[in-house]
Amino acid sequence: MTELFGIPLPILLGQLLVGLINGAFYATLSLGLAIIFGLLRIINFAHGVQYMLGAFVSWMLLNYLGIGYGWSLIIAPLIVGVSGLVLERVLLRRIHGLDHIYGLLLTFGVALIVQGIFRNFYGASGQAYAIPSWLSGGFNIGVMYLPAYRVWVIAISAIVCIGTWFAIEKTRLGSYLRGANENPEILESFGINVPLLLTLTYGVGVGLAAFAGVLAAPIYSVNPNMGDNLLIIAFAVVVIGGMGSIGGAIVTGFAMGVVEGLTKAFYPEFSEAVIFLVMILVLMVKPTGVFGRAESLIEQISAPHETVRVSRQPRFLHGWIFLGLIVLLIAAPFFLYPIFVMKLLCFGLFACAFNLLLGHSGLLSFGHAAFYGIASFLFAHSAKVWGLSPEGALIVGTLSAALLGLVFGWLAIKRRGIYFAMATLALSQLIYFLAVRMPFTGGEDGIQSVPRGVLLGIFDLNDDSTLYVLVAVIFLASIFAIYRLINSPLGQVLQAIKDNEARAVSLGYKVTRYQLFAFVASATFAGLAGALNALVFQLASLADVHWSLSGEVILMTLLGGMGTFFGPLIGAIVVLGMENYLLFLGEWVTVIQGLVFVICVLVFRSGLLGTLAQQIKMKL
Amino acid sequence: MNDILLKTENLTMSFGGFNAVDGVDLAVERGSVHALIGPNGAGKTTCFNLLTKFLSPTSGRIYHDGRDVTRMEPAEMAQRNLIRSFQISSIFATMTVLENVLVALQRRHGGSFVFWRRSRNLRQLEQEAMGLLELVGLEDQAREPACSLSYGRKRALELATTLAMDPSLMLLDEPTSGMGHEDVERTAELISRAAEGRTVLIVEHNLPVVAKLADRITVLCRGQVLAEGDYETVSNDPTVIKAYVGEDHDEH
Ligand SMILES: Nc1ncnc2c1ncn2[C@@H]1O[C@H](COP(=O)(O)OP(=O)(O)OP(=O)(O)O)[C@@H](O)[C@H]1O
Ligand SMILES: [Mg+2]
């Protein structure tokens, strides 16, 4: 049999084919993301569910209406595209001109809603979609068998991608699109309806995602989660390619598919991670992305600022709040399950640590579950397998998060704004894959029955009240430390950078150093929260590293009020309370969380405590 | 005989084929007040962005204090004691007026990585900051949030923050724009006092202010140097008059 580098040729070609197929999906999705971002400056987090919708709509067309694949290729993208038009008109339009992160959060909320609804009706298991008869079969080309459908997917995606590229780069329409971004006033004066152009562009981007979904239906099982991983990979592709260039998105998409396919042939265990590793390499070597241009600082100079209402910091109020917190901590176990209170404390700390970054440094990390999770796993492993004392295991877990924070921070802070969010999400997904693969994490089971042990050889933590005291003390000390940091000279610099990065630079501040410090501090406390959680529940599981946890902590912060210090604590209580007491609603909880996201972004950006703070004109 | 602090050679910045700054040779003498004037869109702000490294030039070189700084980071330029202000008022909006100045002082005196102390404890700095605020007439609003100031007062605050860095070279982009008549005079007075022992490069549309402050003037038009000299020479130069009148023509 013919071999190449020790791999039988048919296998190599087979993986190459799979790689090209995946590449076709990566290319189509990142193309859609790039088009939408190019014009609307929104990272469309709903892209994954819109891809899923494409597959589902074509499945429904077939099963409910008897409409076949050929028509679905046209009708499904149209239907989903129109839903995109409505979404843009009704929701996205309202946040036009606000900070980019709101677009990301809003579409994330929409994604949760749609996904929750589909999970309710169709469960997580997949529906099958048969390959249409006219595309079944294949050709034997000697070295291998080529299934016709796969060839079709690659060919039609390439055609659609190149067609889109041509329409945007080589026609009048494309120059309008570019103009609408740079100089909307001039374009309007030519009689072009710019808002309509924005809406249509969003529809086209969404339609592309749905089109990919239709193509995917016969290959993968049609299920509500089918877009999750793909979306995160598309984000990684976008970070690798840089979003400035439409052609770049297409080329990078196909290239990454091929890289992944070849890796599967040579080092199968790396194949899921390889795109993320390429992303890390690109961040190290050319942070702007292969086809990207440097984002220059002058864009920051005239960056729009939401009008801010600032209240004074009252002298003693915060002291009283801390005192009240202590009283609450003492009283709480008499009214609530101590275990539930400890869960609240872990998540409260997690949210506060996260807000150190989002609220006080202006950085949206979408990968904080990685720090929470790695600390949780290393705590569990070192307590259970190495037999470390609880204090030792807490230190190991927390330090691991700090170290990971240093590495991820160093990589991701090379990119600003929205790229930062995507890079952190992709990096955390790498940790998730590692957690799934590495034997020590126990895979789906996680690490169970982690011993609580005896603290300092004196306090037996198997006693729930002793454990409670420990968790409460660590919680308070950490919250106070974060509070101190925020109100320290360093915290002032972080605030200044958040307020006006260009000015901070012009005063000689090397912005990334301060942001990296905040990132590491935030990761450290997030890790401490994760380790505590593993201590309390005697369990470390994959849910601790999953991106949906990162989404949850964002929700807590947003809901509580990201402009405040104490808000995330309230947010954590509300979100966990919701999950706890609405358990009977099943998947509808996801839908409710999505709704809360959408409402917060649209009309309630100050959050619960932020609104209160404005009412009483004091900082909280 | 003349000691040049800041010098550019053939400085060019091209935005997609359009040269906003086109082969500019500029030389700013140490200790002088040098004004950069010209009609709207002449490339003055772009020049500032190049000199402070907020933009990287398409071609050409920049020398500061005899050293080639063409490829330096913007924060490094500031650490070489070259501090700019912005055309659009640039403050830290959610912080108080006093904190705005403190953040600048903190950079100069060090201690910005201190995270374990309360920032309120920086008493010595606070005194110095109050002094600077008095200089620009903001001492009564020290505890107000900076975003609550009027536009003109924000500009004054920006000037105070710039002065807090004790810069050896100040680049001021239209420091009096948006100010009322009285504030303009007061600011011009302040700049002329602050210019003692410093070098200043200033962009200013208010010609009386330019006449009062500037030792030397460079006129920029369409990215190129049109004329250079003292106020007398420049204001009588026919090409300069034509450039300004021509611009007026376009506008009406
Ligand atoms: N980032 C940019 N991208 C594209 N063109 C730019 C950019 N910045 C400036 N320009 C263009 O360069 C030219 C010079 O602009 P600049 O702001 O430097 O002028 P100026 O002399 O400061 O004008 P003004 O007196 O109005 O402040 C203008 O035509 C402007 O449109
Ligand atoms: Mg200007």
Coordinates of C-alpha atoms in Angstrom, one line a residue, chain A residues 43-546:
Chain A
I43 CA -19.6 39.9 17.1
N44 CA -22.5 37.7 16.3
F45 CA -22.6 35.2 19.1
A46 CA -25.9 33.9 17.7
H47 CA -24.0 32.6 14.7
G48 CA -23.8 29.1 16.1
V49 CA -27.6 28.8 16.7
Q50 CA -28.3 30.3 13.4
Y51 CA -26.3 27.6 11.8
M52 CA -28.2 25.1 13.9
L53 CA -31.5 26.7 12.8
G54 CA -30.5 26.2 9.2
A55 CA -30.1 22.5 9.8
F56 CA -33.3 22.3 11.8
V57 CA -35.4 24.3 9.4
S58 CA -34.4 22.0 6.5
W59 CA -35.1 19.0 8.7
M60 CA -38.6 20.4 9.5
L61 CA -39.2 21.3 5.9
L62 CA -38.6 17.7 5.0
N63 CA -40.5 16.0 7.9
Y64 CA -43.4 18.4 8.2
L65 CA -43.9 19.6 4.7
G66 CA -42.1 17.1 2.6
I67 CA -39.9 19.7 1.0
G68 CA -36.6 18.1 -0.1
Y69 CA -33.0 19.0 0.2
G70 CA -32.7 21.0 -3.0
W71 CA -35.4 23.5 -2.1
S72 CA -34.2 23.6 1.5
L73 CA -30.8 24.9 0.3
I74 CA -32.6 28.0 -0.8
I75 CA -35.6 28.2 1.6
A76 CA -33.9 27.5 4.9
P77 CA -31.3 30.2 4.6
L78 CA -34.0 32.6 3.5
I79 CA -36.2 31.8 6.5
V80 CA -33.3 32.1 8.9
G81 CA -32.0 35.1 7.1
V82 CA -35.4 36.9 7.5
S83 CA -35.3 36.0 11.2
G84 CA -32.0 37.7 11.3
L85 CA -33.5 40.8 9.6
V86 CA -36.1 40.9 12.3
L87 CA -33.5 40.4 15.1
E88 CA -31.4 43.3 13.7
R89 CA -34.4 45.6 13.4
V90 CA -36.0 44.8 16.7
L91 CA -33.0 44.3 19.0
L92 CA -29.5 45.0 17.5
R93 CA -30.6 48.4 16.2
R94 CA -31.2 49.6 19.7
I95 CA -27.6 49.2 20.8
H96 CA -26.0 50.6 17.7
G97 CA -23.2 52.9 18.7
L98 CA -22.7 51.4 22.2
D99 CA -19.6 49.6 23.3
H100 CA -19.0 46.5 21.2
I101 CA -19.3 44.2 24.1
Y102 CA -23.0 44.8 24.3
G103 CA -23.6 43.4 20.8
L104 CA -21.7 40.3 21.8
L105 CA -23.8 40.0 25.1
L106 CA -27.1 40.6 23.3
T107 CA -26.5 38.0 20.7
F108 CA -25.3 35.6 23.3
G109 CA -28.6 36.1 25.1
V110 CA -30.5 35.4 21.9
A111 CA -28.4 32.3 21.4
L112 CA -29.3 31.0 24.8
I113 CA -33.0 31.7 24.2
V114 CA -33.1 29.9 20.8
Q115 CA -31.0 27.0 22.0
G116 CA -33.1 26.6 25.2
I117 CA -36.3 26.4 23.2
F118 CA -35.0 23.8 20.8
R119 CA -33.6 21.7 23.6
N120 CA -37.0 21.8 25.2
F121 CA -38.7 20.5 22.1
Y122 CA -36.1 18.2 20.6
G123 CA -33.9 17.2 23.5
A124 CA -30.1 17.0 23.2
S125 CA -30.3 13.9 21.0
G126 CA -29.9 14.3 17.3
Q127 CA -32.3 13.9 14.4
A128 CA -31.1 12.2 11.3
Y129 CA -31.3 13.8 7.8
A130 CA -30.8 11.5 4.9
I131 CA -28.4 12.4 2.1
P132 CA -30.6 13.2 -0.9
S133 CA -30.7 10.4 -3.5
W134 CA -29.1 12.6 -6.3
L135 CA -26.1 13.2 -4.1
S136 CA -25.7 9.7 -2.6
G137 CA -23.1 7.3 -3.8
G138 CA -19.6 8.3 -4.8
F139 CA -16.7 7.7 -7.1
N140 CA -13.8 5.4 -6.8
I141 CA -10.7 7.3 -7.8
G142 CA -8.3 4.4 -7.3
V143 CA -6.5 5.5 -4.1
M144 CA -9.8 6.1 -2.3
Y145 CA -13.5 6.3 -2.4
L146 CA -15.0 9.8 -2.7
P147 CA -18.5 10.1 -1.4
A148 CA -20.5 12.4 -3.7
Y149 CA -22.1 14.4 -0.9
R150 CA -18.8 15.4 0.6
V151 CA -17.5 16.6 -2.7
W152 CA -20.7 18.5 -3.2
V153 CA -20.3 20.3 0.2
I154 CA -16.8 21.4 -0.5
A155 CA -17.6 22.5 -4.0
I156 CA -20.8 24.4 -3.2
S157 CA -19.2 26.1 -0.1
A158 CA -16.2 27.2 -2.1
I159 CA -18.5 28.6 -4.8
V160 CA -20.7 30.5 -2.3
C161 CA -17.7 31.8 -0.4
I162 CA -15.9 33.0 -3.5
G163 CA -19.2 34.5 -4.9
T164 CA -19.6 36.4 -1.7
W165 CA -16.0 37.6 -1.7
F166 CA -16.5 38.7 -5.3
A167 CA -19.7 40.6 -4.5
I168 CA -18.1 42.4 -1.7
E169 CA -14.6 43.1 -3.0
K170 CA -15.2 43.6 -6.7
T171 CA -18.6 45.3 -7.1
R172 CA -20.2 48.7 -6.3
L173 CA -22.2 47.0 -3.5
G174 CA -18.9 46.2 -1.8
S175 CA -17.7 49.8 -1.9
Y176 CA -21.0 50.9 -0.4
L177 CA -20.6 48.5 2.4
R178 CA -17.1 49.7 3.1
G179 CA -18.3 53.3 2.9
A180 CA -21.2 52.6 5.3
N181 CA -18.7 51.6 7.9
E182 CA -16.2 54.5 7.5
N183 CA -18.3 57.3 6.4
P184 CA -22.1 56.7 6.9
E185 CA -22.9 60.4 6.5
I186 CA -21.4 60.7 3.0
L187 CA -23.2 57.5 1.9
E188 CA -26.5 58.8 3.2
S189 CA -26.0 62.0 1.2
F190 CA -25.8 59.9 -1.9
G191 CA -29.3 58.7 -1.1
I192 CA -28.3 55.3 0.2
N193 CA -30.4 54.0 3.1
V194 CA -27.6 53.0 5.5
P195 CA -29.8 51.5 8.2
L196 CA -31.4 49.3 5.6
L197 CA -27.9 48.3 4.4
L198 CA -27.0 47.3 7.9
T199 CA -30.1 45.2 8.3
L200 CA -29.6 43.4 5.0
T201 CA -25.9 42.8 5.7
Y202 CA -26.9 41.1 9.0
G203 CA -29.5 39.0 7.1
V204 CA -26.9 37.9 4.6
G205 CA -24.4 36.9 7.3
V206 CA -27.1 35.0 9.1
G207 CA -28.2 33.4 5.9
L208 CA -24.7 32.2 5.2
A209 CA -24.6 30.5 8.6
A210 CA -28.0 28.8 7.9
F211 CA -26.7 27.7 4.5
A212 CA -23.8 26.0 6.2
G213 CA -26.4 24.4 8.6
V214 CA -28.4 22.9 5.7
L215 CA -25.2 21.5 4.2
A216 CA -24.3 20.0 7.6
A217 CA -27.6 18.4 8.2
P218 CA -26.9 15.1 6.2
I219 CA -23.4 14.9 7.7
Y220 CA -23.8 15.5 11.4
S221 CA -26.8 14.8 13.5
V222 CA -29.2 17.7 13.7
N223 CA -29.3 18.7 17.3
P224 CA -29.7 22.0 19.3
N225 CA -26.0 22.0 20.4
M226 CA -24.5 21.3 17.0
G227 CA -23.3 24.9 16.6
D228 CA -21.5 25.3 19.9
N229 CA -18.1 24.0 19.1
L230 CA -18.2 25.2 15.6
L231 CA -18.8 28.7 16.7
I232 CA -15.9 28.7 19.1
I233 CA -13.7 27.3 16.3
A234 CA -15.0 30.0 14.0
F235 CA -13.9 32.6 16.6
A236 CA -10.5 31.0 16.7
V237 CA -10.3 31.1 12.9
V238 CA -11.3 34.8 13.0
V239 CA -8.6 35.6 15.6
I240 CA -6.1 33.7 13.4
G241 CA -7.1 35.4 10.2
G242 CA -8.0 38.8 11.5
M243 CA -11.4 40.1 10.6
G244 CA -10.3 42.9 8.4
S245 CA -10.3 40.8 5.3
I246 CA -13.2 38.8 3.7
G247 CA -10.8 36.8 1.6
G248 CA -8.7 36.2 4.7
A249 CA -11.6 34.6 6.5
I250 CA -12.3 32.2 3.7
V251 CA -8.7 31.2 3.2
T252 CA -8.0 30.8 6.9
G253 CA -11.2 28.7 7.3
F254 CA -10.3 26.2 4.7
A255 CA -6.7 26.1 5.8
M256 CA -7.6 25.4 9.4
G257 CA -9.8 22.6 8.3
V258 CA -7.0 21.0 6.3
V259 CA -4.6 21.5 9.2
E260 CA -7.0 19.8 11.5
G261 CA -7.6 16.9 9.1
L262 CA -3.9 16.3 8.6
T263 CA -3.3 16.4 12.4
K264 CA -6.0 13.8 12.7
A265 CA -3.9 11.6 10.4
F266 CA -0.6 12.1 12.2
Y267 CA -1.4 12.9 15.8
P268 CA -5.1 12.1 16.3
E269 CA -5.0 13.1 20.0
F270 CA -4.1 16.6 19.1
S271 CA -6.6 17.2 16.4
E272 CA -9.3 18.9 18.4
A273 CA -6.7 21.3 19.9
V274 CA -4.6 22.1 16.9
I275 CA -6.6 25.1 15.7
F276 CA -6.4 26.6 19.2
L277 CA -2.6 25.9 19.2
V278 CA -2.3 27.6 15.8
M279 CA -4.2 30.6 17.3
I280 CA -1.8 30.7 20.2
L281 CA 1.1 30.7 17.8
V282 CA -0.4 33.5 15.8
L283 CA -1.1 35.5 18.9
M284 CA 2.6 35.2 19.8
V285 CA 4.1 35.9 16.4
K286 CA 1.6 38.2 14.7
P287 CA -1.0 39.3 17.2
T288 CA -3.0 41.2 14.6
G289 CA -3.8 38.0 12.8
V290 CA -2.4 36.7 9.5
F291 CA -4.5 39.0 7.3
G292 CA -5.2 41.6 10.0
R293 CA -4.0 45.1 10.3
A294 CA -2.9 46.6 13.5
E295 CA -5.7 48.3 15.4
S296 CA -4.3 51.7 16.0
L297 CA -4.7 53.6 19.1
I298 CA -6.2 56.6 17.4
E299 CA -9.4 54.7 17.0
Q300 CA -9.6 54.9 20.8
I301 CA -9.2 58.7 20.8
S302 CA -12.7 59.4 19.6
A303 CA -14.3 56.2 20.8
P304 CA -17.8 57.1 21.9
H305 CA -18.5 57.2 25.6
E306 CA -21.8 56.4 27.0
T307 CA -22.7 59.4 29.2
V308 CA -21.8 58.5 32.7
R309 CA -23.4 59.5 35.9
V310 CA -20.9 59.4 38.6
S311 CA -21.7 59.4 42.3
R312 CA -19.5 60.2 45.1
Q313 CA -17.9 57.6 47.2
P314 CA -19.4 58.1 50.7
R315 CA -16.9 57.8 53.5
F316 CA -18.4 55.2 55.7
L317 CA -21.0 53.5 53.6
H318 CA -18.8 50.8 52.3
G319 CA -17.6 50.0 55.8
W320 CA -21.2 49.5 56.9
I321 CA -21.9 47.3 53.9
F322 CA -18.9 45.1 54.8
L323 CA -20.2 44.9 58.4
G324 CA -23.7 44.0 57.1
L325 CA -22.1 41.3 55.0
I326 CA -20.4 39.8 58.1
V327 CA -23.8 39.8 59.9
L328 CA -25.4 38.1 56.9
L329 CA -22.7 35.5 56.8
I330 CA -23.3 34.7 60.4
A331 CA -27.1 34.6 60.1
A332 CA -27.4 32.9 56.7
P333 CA -26.8 29.2 57.8
F334 CA -29.7 29.5 60.1
F335 CA -32.1 30.2 57.3
L336 CA -30.6 28.5 54.3
Y337 CA -28.9 25.2 53.6
P338 CA -25.2 25.8 54.6
I339 CA -24.1 24.0 51.4
F340 CA -26.3 26.3 49.3
V341 CA -24.9 29.4 51.1
M342 CA -21.3 28.1 50.4
K343 CA -22.2 27.7 46.8
L344 CA -23.4 31.3 46.8
L345 CA -20.1 32.4 48.3
C346 CA -18.1 30.5 45.8
F347 CA -20.0 32.1 42.9
G348 CA -20.1 35.5 44.5
L349 CA -16.3 35.4 44.8
F350 CA -16.1 34.2 41.2
A351 CA -18.3 37.0 40.0
C352 CA -16.4 39.7 42.0
A353 CA -13.1 38.4 40.6
F354 CA -14.6 38.5 37.1
N355 CA -15.9 42.0 37.6
L356 CA -12.4 43.2 38.6
L357 CA -11.7 42.7 35.0
L358 CA -15.0 43.6 33.3
G359 CA -16.3 46.4 35.5
H360 CA -13.0 47.9 36.8
S361 CA -10.6 47.3 33.9
G362 CA -13.0 47.2 31.0
L363 CA -11.9 43.8 29.7
L364 CA -14.5 41.2 28.7
S365 CA -13.1 37.8 29.2
F366 CA -15.2 35.0 27.9
G367 CA -13.0 32.3 29.2
H368 CA -13.0 32.6 33.0
A369 CA -14.4 29.1 33.4
A370 CA -10.9 27.9 32.5
F371 CA -9.4 29.4 35.7
Y372 CA -12.3 28.3 37.8
G373 CA -12.1 24.8 36.3
I374 CA -8.4 24.2 36.4
A375 CA -8.2 25.2 40.0
S376 CA -11.2 22.9 40.8
F377 CA -9.5 20.0 39.0
L378 CA -6.1 20.5 40.5
F379 CA -7.6 21.0 44.0
A380 CA -9.5 17.7 43.6
H381 CA -6.5 15.9 42.2
S382 CA -4.0 17.1 44.7
A383 CA -6.4 16.4 47.7
K384 CA -7.5 13.0 46.4
V385 CA -4.5 11.5 44.6
W386 CA -1.5 13.3 46.1
G387 CA -3.2 13.4 49.5
L388 CA -2.4 17.0 50.2
S389 CA -4.0 18.8 53.2
P390 CA -6.9 21.1 52.3
E391 CA -4.8 24.2 52.7
G392 CA -2.1 22.7 50.5
A393 CA -4.6 21.7 47.8
L394 CA -6.2 25.1 47.9
I395 CA -2.9 26.7 47.3
V396 CA -2.1 24.3 44.4
G397 CA -5.5 25.0 42.8
T398 CA -5.3 28.7 43.2
L399 CA -1.7 29.0 41.9
S400 CA -2.5 26.9 38.9
A401 CA -5.2 29.4 38.0
A402 CA -2.8 32.3 38.5
L403 CA -0.2 30.7 36.3
L404 CA -2.8 29.9 33.6
G405 CA -4.0 33.5 34.0
L406 CA -0.5 34.8 33.4
V407 CA -0.2 32.7 30.2
F408 CA -3.7 33.4 28.8
G409 CA -3.5 37.1 29.8
W410 CA -0.2 37.5 28.1
L411 CA -1.5 36.0 24.9
A412 CA -5.0 37.6 24.9
I413 CA -4.1 41.1 25.9
K414 CA -2.2 41.5 22.7
R415 CA -5.6 41.9 21.1
R416 CA -8.1 44.6 22.1
G417 CA -11.8 44.7 22.7
I418 CA -13.8 42.2 20.9
Y419 CA -10.9 40.1 19.8
F420 CA -9.9 39.8 23.4
A421 CA -13.3 38.2 24.2
M422 CA -13.0 35.8 21.4
A423 CA -9.4 34.9 22.1
T424 CA -10.1 34.2 25.8
L425 CA -13.1 32.0 24.8
A426 CA -11.0 30.0 22.4
L427 CA -8.2 29.6 24.9
S428 CA -10.6 28.4 27.5
Q429 CA -12.0 25.9 25.0
L430 CA -8.5 24.5 24.7
I431 CA -8.5 23.8 28.5
Y432 CA -11.9 22.2 28.1
F433 CA -10.6 19.8 25.4
L434 CA -7.7 19.0 27.6
A435 CA -9.9 18.3 30.5
V436 CA -12.0 16.0 28.4
R437 CA -8.9 14.1 27.1
M438 CA -6.6 13.9 30.1
P439 CA -7.1 10.8 32.1
F440 CA -6.6 12.5 35.5
T441 CA -9.8 14.5 35.2
G442 CA -12.0 11.4 35.0
G443 CA -13.7 12.6 31.8
E444 CA -17.5 12.7 32.0
D445 CA -17.4 11.5 35.6
G446 CA -15.1 14.2 36.9
I447 CA -13.2 13.6 40.1
Q448 CA -15.6 12.5 42.7
S449 CA -15.6 12.0 46.5
V450 CA -12.7 14.4 47.0
P451 CA -11.7 14.2 50.7
R452 CA -12.2 17.4 52.6
G453 CA -9.5 16.6 55.1
V454 CA -8.4 18.3 58.2
L455 CA -7.4 22.0 58.0
L456 CA -3.9 22.7 59.5
G457 CA -4.2 19.3 61.2
I458 CA -6.7 20.8 63.6
F459 CA -10.1 21.6 62.1
D460 CA -12.0 18.7 60.6
L461 CA -13.7 20.0 57.5
N462 CA -16.1 17.0 57.2
D463 CA -18.1 18.9 59.8
D464 CA -20.3 21.3 57.7
S465 CA -20.2 24.2 60.2
T466 CA -16.4 24.1 60.4
L467 CA -16.3 24.1 56.6
Y468 CA -18.7 26.9 56.5
V469 CA -16.6 29.1 58.8
L470 CA -13.5 28.4 56.6
V471 CA -15.4 29.2 53.4
A472 CA -16.9 32.4 54.8
V473 CA -13.6 33.6 56.1
I474 CA -11.8 33.0 52.8
F475 CA -14.7 34.6 51.0
L476 CA -14.6 37.8 53.2
A477 CA -10.8 38.1 53.0
S478 CA -10.8 37.7 49.2
I479 CA -13.7 40.2 48.7
F480 CA -11.9 42.7 50.9
A481 CA -8.6 42.1 49.0
I482 CA -10.3 42.8 45.7
Y483 CA -12.0 45.8 47.2
R484 CA -8.6 47.1 48.3
L485 CA -7.0 46.5 44.9
I486 CA -9.8 48.4 43.2
N487 CA -9.3 51.4 45.5
S488 CA -5.6 51.3 45.4
P489 CA -3.3 53.5 43.3
L490 CA -3.1 50.6 40.9
G491 CA -6.9 50.4 40.8
Q492 CA -7.0 54.1 39.9
V493 CA -4.7 53.4 36.9
L494 CA -7.0 50.6 35.8
Q495 CA -10.0 52.8 36.1
A496 CA -8.1 55.5 34.1
I497 CA -7.2 53.0 31.4
K498 CA -10.8 51.9 31.2
D499 CA -12.1 55.5 31.0
N500 CA -9.7 56.6 28.4
E501 CA -7.0 54.3 27.1
A502 CA -5.5 56.8 24.7
R503 CA -5.0 59.4 27.4
A504 CA -3.5 56.9 29.8
V505 CA -1.0 56.0 27.1
S506 CA -0.2 59.6 26.4
L507 CA 0.7 60.0 30.1
G508 CA 3.2 57.2 29.7
Y509 CA 1.3 54.2 31.1
K510 CA 2.1 50.9 29.4
V511 CA -1.4 49.8 29.4
T512 CA -1.0 46.1 28.8
R513 CA 1.2 45.7 31.9
Y514 CA -1.6 47.0 34.1
Q515 CA -4.2 45.0 32.3
L516 CA -2.2 41.9 32.6
F517 CA -1.8 42.4 36.4
A518 CA -5.6 42.8 36.6
F519 CA -6.1 39.7 34.5
V520 CA -3.8 37.6 36.7
A521 CA -5.4 38.9 39.9
S522 CA -8.8 38.1 38.5
A523 CA -7.8 34.6 37.4
T524 CA -6.3 33.9 40.8
F525 CA -9.4 34.8 42.7
A526 CA -11.6 33.0 40.2
G527 CA -9.4 30.0 40.8
L528 CA -9.7 30.3 44.5
A529 CA -13.5 30.2 44.0
G530 CA -13.2 27.1 41.9
A531 CA -11.0 25.3 44.4
L532 CA -13.4 26.2 47.2
N533 CA -16.3 24.9 45.2
A534 CA -14.5 21.6 44.7
L535 CA -13.8 21.5 48.4
V536 CA -17.5 22.1 49.3
F537 CA -19.0 19.7 46.8
Q538 CA -16.1 17.2 46.9
L539 CA -16.3 17.2 43.2
A540 CA -14.6 18.6 40.1
S541 CA -16.4 18.2 36.9
L542 CA -16.3 19.2 33.3
A543 CA -19.1 21.7 33.9
D544 CA -16.5 23.7 35.9
V545 CA -14.5 24.3 32.7
H546 CA -17.4 24.6 30.2

